[in-house]
Amino acid sequence: MKKFLLSFCAAATLVASAGTTPGLEYSWGSLIDGPTSAGDQSTDIAIGKKGGIYWFGTYGSNDANGLDINYDGEFLFTGASYSGTSQNANFTLLKTDADGLKQWAVYSNSGDFASSQGGCAATSDGGVVIVSKVRHTDGFTDRNIALIDATGKQTAVEWTCERRYYRMMATKVSAEGAVVWNRMIDFSTEPGPGASGNYASFWADVFNVKKITVDDNDNIYIALNFRNPVSVPKADGSYETIVPSESSALTNWTGDPQSTLGDFLILGLDNSGYYRNKLSFEGTANCTYCDNLEFADGKIYAQGYAMGDGSTLKAGSHSFTPTSDGAYNPLLLRASTDLSVDWVKCFIGEKVGGKHGFQNTGITVTGNTLWLCGQYNLKITDPTDPSKSVTATQGTLREGFILKLDATDGSWIAARNSRDDDWNEPTAMAKTGLTGYFKVLQNAEKPEHIYVFGYVMNAAVGVFLRQYDATTLEGNLDEGQNNMVTQGGAPSCQSIAYDPESASAYFTVRGNKAFKPMNADETAAPTSWGILATRFKLPAEMKTTGIDAITGIADEDAPVEYYNLQGMRVENPANGIFIRRQGSKVSKIAL
């Protein structure tokens, strides 16, 4: 095994090092690496409910540079043959243990999977569900596309065609690495009335899929933007067809997939991958996107954005009107698992220099707090109170932001911009460089601080974890700037998963030169562009006690207590799987 570990001397001096939060420790790092010049992308990470870490991404192969994808310097699988000037992107689901040791991989050696599309979510049986976006490998439209699982079994999609186009794939994989089921979801390729140019006769790319989550019953929720009708398989063998709105933007669309338009959709599947429900908007807009989903305490939280056309939209019984000035308006809502909407908030965005400037967002729900963070170069304003806003300060250079909201109604509590604090170590680039905030981490049991995961596009700062006061949102400048992975060219973060039981962060970093994790005694260089998968142990305040540490009463007549599957107390459990505790007796129940 070639992974590089924390040296003894570095561990001994870690707490005393300047600018580093006490207790933050680098554990290990390993490269997931294809041989191509730009084909490697990490999409998502999930922590298994019965152990193990799932790393989902797409890794490139081509005939000129090589076909073999490696993990930790060792062969993982052989990707698809590709003779063009770019690369084929291969489906890659890697499972490791907590120490980074490979357990198995499920992969494709056929099919071209769209980078940074889809996601993965851990299921209650220890397995994982994955949603991806796939078309044929260039030049091989006469062949079926297949996944090869950890048992060596091939799951083929019976699919040949004359022209390449994208379909959506939903896949369930067991904890042992076997493909349990695989469902294909189809979007119409029929051109609309505005089709023209290269897209006059055929629309090959009509949707974006950005994230998935699952509820306590392992039902699946998928975040989408779609521009043509979609047909979803049902358990009885029929199909549910969902049609986008008849907005003028869609009616006049040429078919160019780079266009910013289409409709918001949360697509619900059951735990076997069949159609269950959906959430879309009534009314028209220039575009509405769903980019993020998170399930917490029986609710679905969704984040996206909208560009208005002057019309009012409805999400269930809740109305909102995005601005029609061409700006991205950040959008948040909460719904029950039946996808009935509790509330929706459409914030006011801005367009700067002809650009929208709002991307790479993350949402986190902790108790009654909803955190939104991301990367932007605009102003975001509360639609109900113009005095509440957060503003980028560097013009067109993008910055990070944090919004703190009340999870019960979406109301604005506080906000912070990445330039509001002098994050200036070790160089001024920490304050002035292009910056992105990707995820807020917070321990529900000890919520005094938040840790924000992000990056500065600068080799000396790189991928960081910054500590903020959860109430004031002021940064801890003395110990709160943790440059976890530097060098790597200009390293950027891609995905992260927080495990509160072990107080660990598992995350990925993308770069094209040797990576240098904090206090590691070695660097690791990818073939060209590559992904560093790594684990850091977080400060002690980020560790939860879990249900095993909850003090109970041995008396059989003790009051009944309920906890969710993360070990947190629930006062009024409903619609899900819970832990029931009465004195010394503990059992799992479904409500």
XYZ file of C-alpha atoms in Angstrom:
591
model
C 0.000 0.000 0.000
C 1.458 3.339 -1.093
C -0.734 5.824 0.727
C 1.151 8.528 2.580
C 0.537 8.864 6.302
C 1.112 11.353 9.089
C 4.668 11.163 10.369
C 5.352 10.683 14.089
C 7.114 14.013 14.429
C 4.329 15.849 12.650
C 1.733 14.252 14.909
C 3.684 15.241 17.992
C 3.834 18.890 16.983
C 0.445 19.226 15.276
C -1.469 20.894 18.104
C 1.260 23.466 18.638
C 1.514 24.487 14.976
C 0.423 28.042 14.265
C -2.924 28.603 12.587
C -4.170 25.047 13.025
C -7.228 24.085 15.049
C -6.193 21.849 17.978
C -7.220 18.256 17.386
C -7.362 18.412 13.591
C -5.229 15.523 12.314
C -4.399 14.183 8.883
C -5.031 10.412 8.752
C -4.309 9.218 5.212
C -4.512 10.120 1.543
C -4.633 8.009 -1.625
C -4.833 8.893 -5.310
C -7.690 7.784 -7.553
C -6.058 8.323 -10.905
C -6.765 7.771 -14.577
C -4.014 8.327 -17.158
C -5.734 11.050 -19.208
C -5.042 14.778 -19.209
C -8.350 15.990 -17.733
C -10.740 13.087 -17.247
C -10.772 12.497 -13.490
C -13.636 13.918 -11.414
C -14.975 13.082 -7.946
C -18.766 13.359 -7.783
C -19.891 12.328 -4.293
C -18.979 10.492 -1.070
C -21.245 8.483 1.254
C -20.495 6.928 4.632
C -21.887 3.393 4.838
C -24.516 2.755 7.509
C -22.745 -0.490 8.444
C -19.175 0.616 7.839
C -17.073 1.604 4.868
C -16.782 4.732 2.736
C -18.223 4.989 -0.788
C -16.367 7.191 -3.302
C -18.279 7.840 -6.541
C -16.743 9.559 -9.564
C -15.762 9.359 -13.215
C -12.193 8.564 -14.277
C -10.767 8.940 -17.769
C -9.256 6.478 -20.231
C -8.062 6.741 -23.825
C -5.951 4.704 -26.203
C -3.131 7.238 -26.375
C -2.455 7.609 -22.639
C -3.771 4.330 -21.272
C -6.906 2.604 -20.079
C -6.026 1.552 -16.520
C -7.545 3.385 -13.539
C -5.506 3.089 -10.329
C -6.160 3.563 -6.634
C -3.317 4.077 -4.178
C -0.834 3.227 -6.920
C -2.417 -0.144 -7.632
C -4.572 -1.307 -10.542
C -8.302 -0.781 -10.008
C -9.866 -1.575 -13.417
C -9.444 -1.129 -17.167
C -11.605 1.619 -18.635
C -13.183 1.891 -22.067
C -11.162 2.158 -25.258
C -11.316 5.655 -26.733
C -9.379 6.901 -29.772
C -10.406 10.580 -29.797
C -8.542 13.645 -28.562
C -10.324 13.739 -25.199
C -11.197 10.754 -22.998
C -13.970 8.403 -22.019
C -15.310 8.989 -18.501
C -15.826 5.675 -16.680
C -18.305 5.029 -13.862
C -16.308 4.343 -10.690
C -17.751 3.359 -7.315
C -14.948 2.575 -4.883
C -15.520 1.281 -1.364
C -12.782 1.597 1.231
C -12.633 1.065 4.951
C -12.141 4.028 7.283
C -8.366 3.698 6.901
C -8.500 3.949 3.130
C -7.951 0.282 2.358
C -9.746 -0.787 -0.800
C -12.616 -3.226 -0.249
C -14.040 -3.409 -3.776
C -14.993 -1.423 -6.874
C -17.973 -1.373 -9.237
C -17.087 0.138 -12.591
C -17.892 0.472 -16.288
C -15.637 -0.424 -19.183
C -18.235 0.818 -21.641
C -20.326 3.949 -21.678
C -19.326 7.569 -21.228
C -20.580 8.955 -17.906
C -21.046 12.714 -17.512
C -18.611 14.248 -15.050
C -19.932 15.903 -11.877
C -23.457 14.657 -12.573
C -25.478 12.553 -10.133
C -24.514 11.374 -6.686
C -24.610 8.559 -4.162
C -26.383 7.960 -0.837
C -25.939 5.256 1.789
C -28.886 2.938 2.498
C -29.976 1.406 5.799
C -28.833 -2.111 4.816
C -25.223 -0.949 4.446
C -25.394 -0.548 0.669
C -25.546 2.514 -1.543
C -27.669 3.960 -4.343
C -26.091 5.884 -7.209
C -27.616 8.108 -9.843
C -25.560 8.856 -12.956
C -25.858 10.323 -16.448
C -24.607 8.163 -19.318
C -24.297 7.930 -23.086
C -22.383 5.561 -25.344
C -18.622 5.755 -25.687
C -17.847 7.638 -28.887
C -17.796 5.227 -31.807
C -19.488 2.367 -29.965
C -23.195 3.080 -30.285
C -23.723 -0.485 -31.545
C -22.740 -1.962 -28.162
C -24.562 -2.325 -24.866
C -23.386 -0.429 -21.794
C -22.484 -2.488 -18.740
C -21.444 -2.230 -15.093
C -19.091 -4.826 -13.603
C -19.608 -5.382 -9.893
C -17.330 -6.703 -7.155
C -18.440 -10.298 -7.782
C -17.430 -10.063 -11.429
C -21.041 -10.046 -12.591
C -21.866 -7.853 -15.579
C -25.097 -5.859 -15.542
C -25.806 -4.836 -19.129
C -28.174 -2.159 -20.370
C -29.784 -3.358 -23.591
C -29.145 -0.203 -25.559
C -27.910 0.378 -29.098
C -28.585 3.476 -31.147
C -27.474 5.450 -34.188
C -26.680 8.685 -32.361
C -25.274 9.264 -28.872
C -27.619 10.731 -26.276
C -27.859 10.864 -22.489
C -30.044 8.722 -20.244
C -30.210 8.671 -16.452
C -29.214 5.541 -14.548
C -30.252 4.668 -10.971
C -28.306 1.782 -9.425
C -28.439 -0.052 -6.093
C -25.238 -1.746 -4.901
C -25.072 -3.973 -1.823
C -22.573 -3.605 1.001
C -20.663 -6.511 -0.573
C -20.412 -4.773 -3.953
C -23.112 -6.615 -5.915
C -25.426 -4.706 -8.254
C -28.895 -5.338 -6.777
C -30.895 -3.477 -9.428
C -30.333 -0.993 -12.230
C -33.035 1.290 -13.689
C -32.853 3.491 -16.780
C -34.806 6.750 -16.898
C -35.399 8.232 -20.342
C -35.742 11.809 -21.527
C -37.235 12.537 -24.922
C -34.790 13.411 -27.723
C -37.562 14.914 -29.864
C -36.685 18.516 -30.817
C -39.017 21.337 -29.805
C -40.365 24.090 -32.089
C -37.297 26.309 -31.560
C -34.761 23.652 -32.602
C -32.128 24.875 -35.022
C -28.557 24.466 -36.227
C -26.795 21.316 -35.045
C -29.816 20.529 -32.853
C -32.534 20.837 -35.501
C -33.289 17.107 -35.745
C -32.124 15.563 -32.459
C -31.714 16.642 -28.835
C -29.040 14.522 -27.153
C -28.719 16.326 -23.804
C -31.870 17.655 -22.103
C -31.270 17.314 -18.341
C -28.867 17.937 -15.470
C -28.761 15.709 -12.388
C -26.845 17.142 -9.454
C -27.548 15.322 -6.201
C -29.528 12.562 -4.495
C -30.619 11.717 -0.972
C -32.612 8.935 0.704
C -35.119 8.954 3.552
C -35.421 6.582 6.524
C -37.189 4.024 4.330
C -34.505 4.249 1.621
C -36.829 6.013 -0.794
C -34.718 8.019 -3.252
C -34.952 11.726 -4.151
C -33.126 13.117 -7.188
C -32.313 16.795 -7.900
C -32.910 17.665 -11.551
C -33.219 20.367 -14.163
C -35.025 19.063 -17.265
C -36.003 20.475 -20.647
C -37.931 17.657 -22.337
C -40.453 15.040 -21.147
C -39.079 12.270 -18.918
C -40.442 8.711 -18.629
C -39.873 6.942 -15.314
C -40.463 3.183 -14.901
C -43.123 2.107 -12.381
C -43.304 -1.116 -10.414
C -46.279 -2.393 -12.447
C -44.338 -2.163 -15.725
C -45.893 1.097 -16.895
C -44.247 4.516 -17.047
C -44.873 7.880 -15.428
C -44.337 10.759 -17.874
C -43.408 14.193 -16.526
C -43.554 17.183 -18.869
C -41.749 20.519 -18.361
C -43.591 23.833 -18.436
C -44.412 25.663 -21.647
C -42.235 28.661 -20.862
C -41.200 30.906 -23.726
C -37.545 30.098 -22.984
C -38.159 26.381 -23.510
C -40.470 26.908 -26.474
C -37.748 28.900 -28.234
C -34.835 26.694 -27.145
C -32.531 25.636 -29.972
C -31.408 22.473 -28.167
C -27.959 23.770 -27.184
C -27.196 21.997 -23.853
C -25.022 24.917 -22.713
C -28.125 27.120 -22.470
C -29.363 28.144 -19.028
C -33.009 27.089 -18.994
C -35.332 24.249 -18.037
C -37.423 23.317 -15.025
C -36.820 22.383 -11.382
C -37.715 18.778 -10.545
C -37.330 16.558 -7.488
C -37.946 13.024 -8.716
C -38.918 10.502 -6.039
C -38.238 6.781 -6.482
C -39.066 3.965 -4.079
C -36.344 1.799 -2.567
C -36.465 -0.493 -5.622
C -35.848 2.365 -8.034
C -39.403 2.760 -9.342
C -41.420 5.970 -9.630
C -42.954 7.135 -6.347
C -43.641 10.890 -6.487
C -42.378 14.226 -7.775
C -42.141 17.897 -6.941
C -42.153 20.521 -9.685
C -43.353 24.102 -9.923
C -46.539 25.495 -11.438
C -46.013 28.467 -13.715
C -43.198 29.555 -15.993
C -39.712 31.033 -15.642
C -36.643 31.429 -17.819
C -35.133 28.607 -15.773
C -35.404 26.820 -12.422
C -32.777 24.367 -11.220
C -32.579 21.914 -8.303
C -28.921 21.475 -7.315
C -28.866 20.043 -3.777
C -30.920 17.789 -1.541
C -30.566 16.767 2.077
C -32.789 14.577 4.228
C -32.928 15.420 7.934
C -35.415 14.580 10.700
C -38.122 13.411 8.334
C -37.874 16.348 5.911
C -36.401 16.928 2.457
C -34.451 20.172 2.063
C -33.799 21.328 -1.503
C -31.653 24.123 -2.903
C -31.436 25.519 -6.400
C -31.964 28.773 -8.229
C -34.418 30.545 -10.507
C -34.303 33.137 -13.284
C -37.725 34.694 -13.642
C -39.746 35.785 -16.689
C -42.051 38.087 -14.729
C -44.430 35.302 -13.699
C -45.268 33.935 -10.273
C -44.398 30.320 -9.528
C -46.049 27.971 -7.065
C -44.470 25.159 -5.067
C -47.508 23.394 -3.685
C -49.548 26.152 -2.027
C -46.554 28.487 -1.690
C -46.014 31.263 -4.251
C -42.837 33.154 -5.136
C -41.690 35.483 -7.921
C -38.031 35.376 -8.973
C -36.594 38.549 -10.470
C -36.666 38.809 -14.269
C -33.426 40.789 -14.691
C -31.380 37.768 -15.780
C -29.910 37.126 -12.326
C -29.671 33.816 -10.510
C -32.012 33.903 -7.500
C -30.978 31.357 -4.834
C -33.906 29.079 -4.008
C -34.572 26.925 -0.930
C -37.531 24.823 0.158
C -38.545 22.166 2.661
C -40.919 19.303 1.925
C -42.205 16.169 3.587
C -41.316 12.757 2.181
C -44.578 12.799 0.198
C -43.087 15.961 -1.405
C -45.764 18.277 -0.037
C -44.092 21.668 0.494
C -43.753 23.239 3.961
C -42.118 26.465 2.814
C -40.168 27.998 -0.064
C -37.761 30.968 -0.088
C -36.529 32.667 -3.249
C -33.711 35.095 -2.391
C -32.847 38.064 -4.598
C -29.667 37.629 -6.612
C -27.701 39.870 -8.946
C -26.074 39.653 -12.347
C -22.524 41.039 -12.417
C -20.648 41.918 -15.590
C -23.105 39.929 -17.667
C -22.416 36.820 -15.582
C -24.589 35.007 -13.082
C -21.834 34.139 -10.595
C -23.485 31.625 -8.270
C -22.250 28.013 -8.087
C -20.820 25.087 -6.093
C -23.369 25.372 -3.318
C -23.813 23.137 -0.289
C -26.627 22.744 2.241
C -26.455 21.333 5.765
C -29.250 20.847 8.287
C -28.352 20.697 11.985
C -31.276 20.718 14.377
C -33.368 23.783 13.563
C -30.617 25.444 11.522
C -30.257 25.300 7.755
C -26.872 26.321 6.379
C -26.326 27.375 2.773
C -22.860 28.097 1.441
C -21.305 28.467 -1.980
C -19.235 30.519 -4.379
C -20.439 33.805 -5.849
C -19.620 37.302 -7.102
C -22.902 39.035 -6.453
C -25.240 40.202 -3.713
C -27.823 37.938 -2.109
C -30.743 39.626 -0.335
C -33.597 38.387 1.843
C -36.810 38.951 -0.181
C -38.760 39.919 2.950
C -36.163 42.271 4.472
C -33.806 44.223 2.127
C -31.586 45.143 5.091
C -30.452 41.506 5.266
C -27.898 40.732 2.590
C -24.423 39.404 1.923
C -22.216 40.956 -0.743
C -19.087 39.871 -2.589
C -16.305 42.486 -2.508
C -13.848 41.631 -5.300
C -15.895 42.382 -8.399
C -15.794 39.450 -10.796
C -13.471 37.328 -8.627
C -15.645 34.754 -6.909
C -15.795 34.446 -3.133
C -17.293 32.176 -0.519
C -20.435 32.898 1.469
C -22.438 31.404 4.353
C -26.148 31.877 5.027
C -27.659 30.775 8.341
C -31.406 30.148 8.113
C -34.147 28.835 10.365
C -34.918 25.312 9.132
C -38.537 25.515 10.297
C -39.499 28.363 7.921
C -36.402 29.376 5.933
C -36.130 32.785 7.580
C -32.794 34.646 7.452
C -30.743 34.598 10.671
C -27.225 35.679 9.674
C -24.721 35.739 6.802
C -20.975 35.984 6.254
C -18.711 36.555 3.273
C -15.268 34.934 3.006
C -13.601 38.381 2.817
C -15.229 39.559 6.062
C -12.361 38.002 8.038
C -8.616 38.325 7.462
C -7.884 34.758 6.459
C -4.387 35.824 5.422
C -2.076 32.964 6.369
C 0.246 31.894 4.858
C -0.223 34.406 2.014
C -2.543 37.255 1.130
C -4.109 34.933 -1.450
C -6.119 33.410 1.387
C -8.075 36.653 1.491
C -7.999 37.861 -2.111
C -7.823 34.696 -4.226
C -10.745 33.018 -5.977
C -12.532 31.258 -3.129
C -15.323 28.727 -2.778
C -17.219 27.480 0.285
C -18.568 23.994 -0.407
C -19.969 22.605 2.863
C -20.734 23.605 6.447
C -19.973 20.986 9.107
C -21.609 21.205 12.536
C -22.075 18.824 15.458
C -25.692 18.925 16.665
C -24.599 17.994 20.190
C -21.965 20.738 20.391
C -23.158 23.411 17.974
C -21.029 26.333 19.182
C -18.790 26.260 16.107
C -19.144 25.494 12.453
C -16.339 24.342 10.181
C -16.507 25.440 6.542
C -14.913 23.278 3.853
C -13.659 25.082 0.762
C -10.672 26.176 -1.267
C -8.655 29.114 -2.526
C -7.314 28.638 -6.049
C -3.739 29.000 -4.892
C -1.187 26.263 -4.157
C -0.076 27.827 -0.853
C -3.602 27.884 0.609
C -5.396 25.129 -1.291
C -8.238 23.179 0.302
C -9.088 24.348 3.794
C -11.348 23.955 6.820
C -12.215 27.265 8.508
C -13.719 27.557 11.979
C -16.493 30.108 12.628
C -18.529 30.994 15.670
C -21.959 29.513 14.909
C -23.812 32.476 16.425
C -21.831 35.528 15.291
C -20.339 33.881 12.164
C -17.003 35.514 12.953
C -13.971 33.539 11.880
C -11.445 32.191 14.380
C -8.338 33.852 12.964
C -5.978 32.499 15.622
C -6.579 28.781 15.176
C -9.346 28.543 12.607
C -7.493 28.595 9.272
C -6.542 25.016 8.399
C -4.916 24.587 4.990
C -5.452 20.845 4.781
C -4.199 20.114 1.254
C -1.831 22.467 -0.558
C 0.278 22.358 -3.746
C -1.445 20.155 -6.345
C -1.076 22.986 -8.889
C -4.103 25.028 -7.868
C -6.020 22.370 -5.916
C -9.796 22.506 -5.686
C -12.140 20.595 -3.407
C -14.889 18.466 -4.906
C -16.867 16.469 -2.339
C -16.949 15.818 1.407
C -18.725 13.568 3.924
C -18.728 14.139 7.692
C -18.932 11.198 10.082
C -19.927 12.548 13.517
C -19.443 9.208 15.293
C -15.703 9.171 14.551
C -15.344 12.954 14.138
C -13.883 12.416 10.663
C -14.090 14.257 7.366
C -13.631 12.250 4.174
C -13.086 14.450 1.146
C -11.576 14.698 -2.320
C -9.214 17.218 -3.891
C -8.545 17.669 -7.604
C -5.248 18.876 -9.041
C -2.560 18.261 -11.650
C 0.608 18.317 -9.555
C 1.815 16.676 -6.344
C -0.557 17.151 -3.384
C 0.764 17.990 0.094
C -1.636 17.195 2.957
C -1.162 19.108 6.194
C 1.720 17.651 8.233
C 2.182 14.683 5.909
C 5.799 13.677 5.373
C 5.302 12.928 1.653
C 3.547 14.240 -1.407
C 1.622 12.295 -4.045
C 1.605 13.231 -7.728
C -1.184 12.206 -10.125
C -0.432 11.095 -13.674
C -1.869 14.353 -14.956
C -5.107 15.579 -13.402
C -6.121 13.287 -10.555
C -8.125 12.997 -7.353
C -6.749 12.758 -3.837
C -9.131 10.853 -1.539
C -8.303 11.652 2.058
C -9.426 11.492 5.670
C -8.879 14.039 8.414
C -9.825 13.541 12.044
C -11.715 16.589 13.233
C -11.432 18.355 16.610
C -12.999 16.607 19.601
C -16.008 18.943 19.594
C -17.076 17.375 16.279
C -17.519 13.905 17.795
C -21.027 12.851 18.835
C -21.772 10.468 21.662
C -24.176 8.366 19.539
C -26.934 6.206 20.942
C -24.540 3.745 22.600
C -23.382 6.472 24.941
C -26.838 7.728 25.902
C -27.485 7.121 29.575
C -30.691 5.145 30.087
C -32.682 3.704 32.974
C -32.564 -0.060 33.474
C -36.067 -0.138 34.973
C -38.573 -1.800 32.617
C -41.086 0.878 33.614
C -38.831 3.691 32.380
C -40.336 6.194 29.923
C -40.018 5.404 26.240
C -37.442 7.399 24.272
C -36.977 7.567 20.505
C -33.828 8.310 18.530
C -33.134 8.644 14.827
C -30.599 6.399 13.122
C -27.836 8.915 13.887
C -28.430 8.505 17.634
C -30.148 11.858 18.199
C -33.255 12.186 20.370
C -36.584 12.667 18.560
C -39.534 13.963 20.562
C -42.383 13.120 18.182
C -41.235 10.448 15.726
C -43.242 9.948 12.527
C -42.829 8.502 9.039
C -39.542 6.661 9.292
C -37.315 4.148 11.050
C -36.374 4.940 14.654
C -34.617 3.449 17.659
C -37.015 2.822 20.557
C -35.449 2.731 23.999
C -37.137 1.891 27.284
C -34.756 1.457 30.148
C -32.236 -1.192 29.061
C -34.295 -2.424 26.094
C -33.465 -1.045 22.654
C -35.246 -1.971 19.409
C -35.652 -0.639 15.864
C -39.174 0.235 14.768
C -40.854 1.638 11.646
C -43.551 4.303 12.008
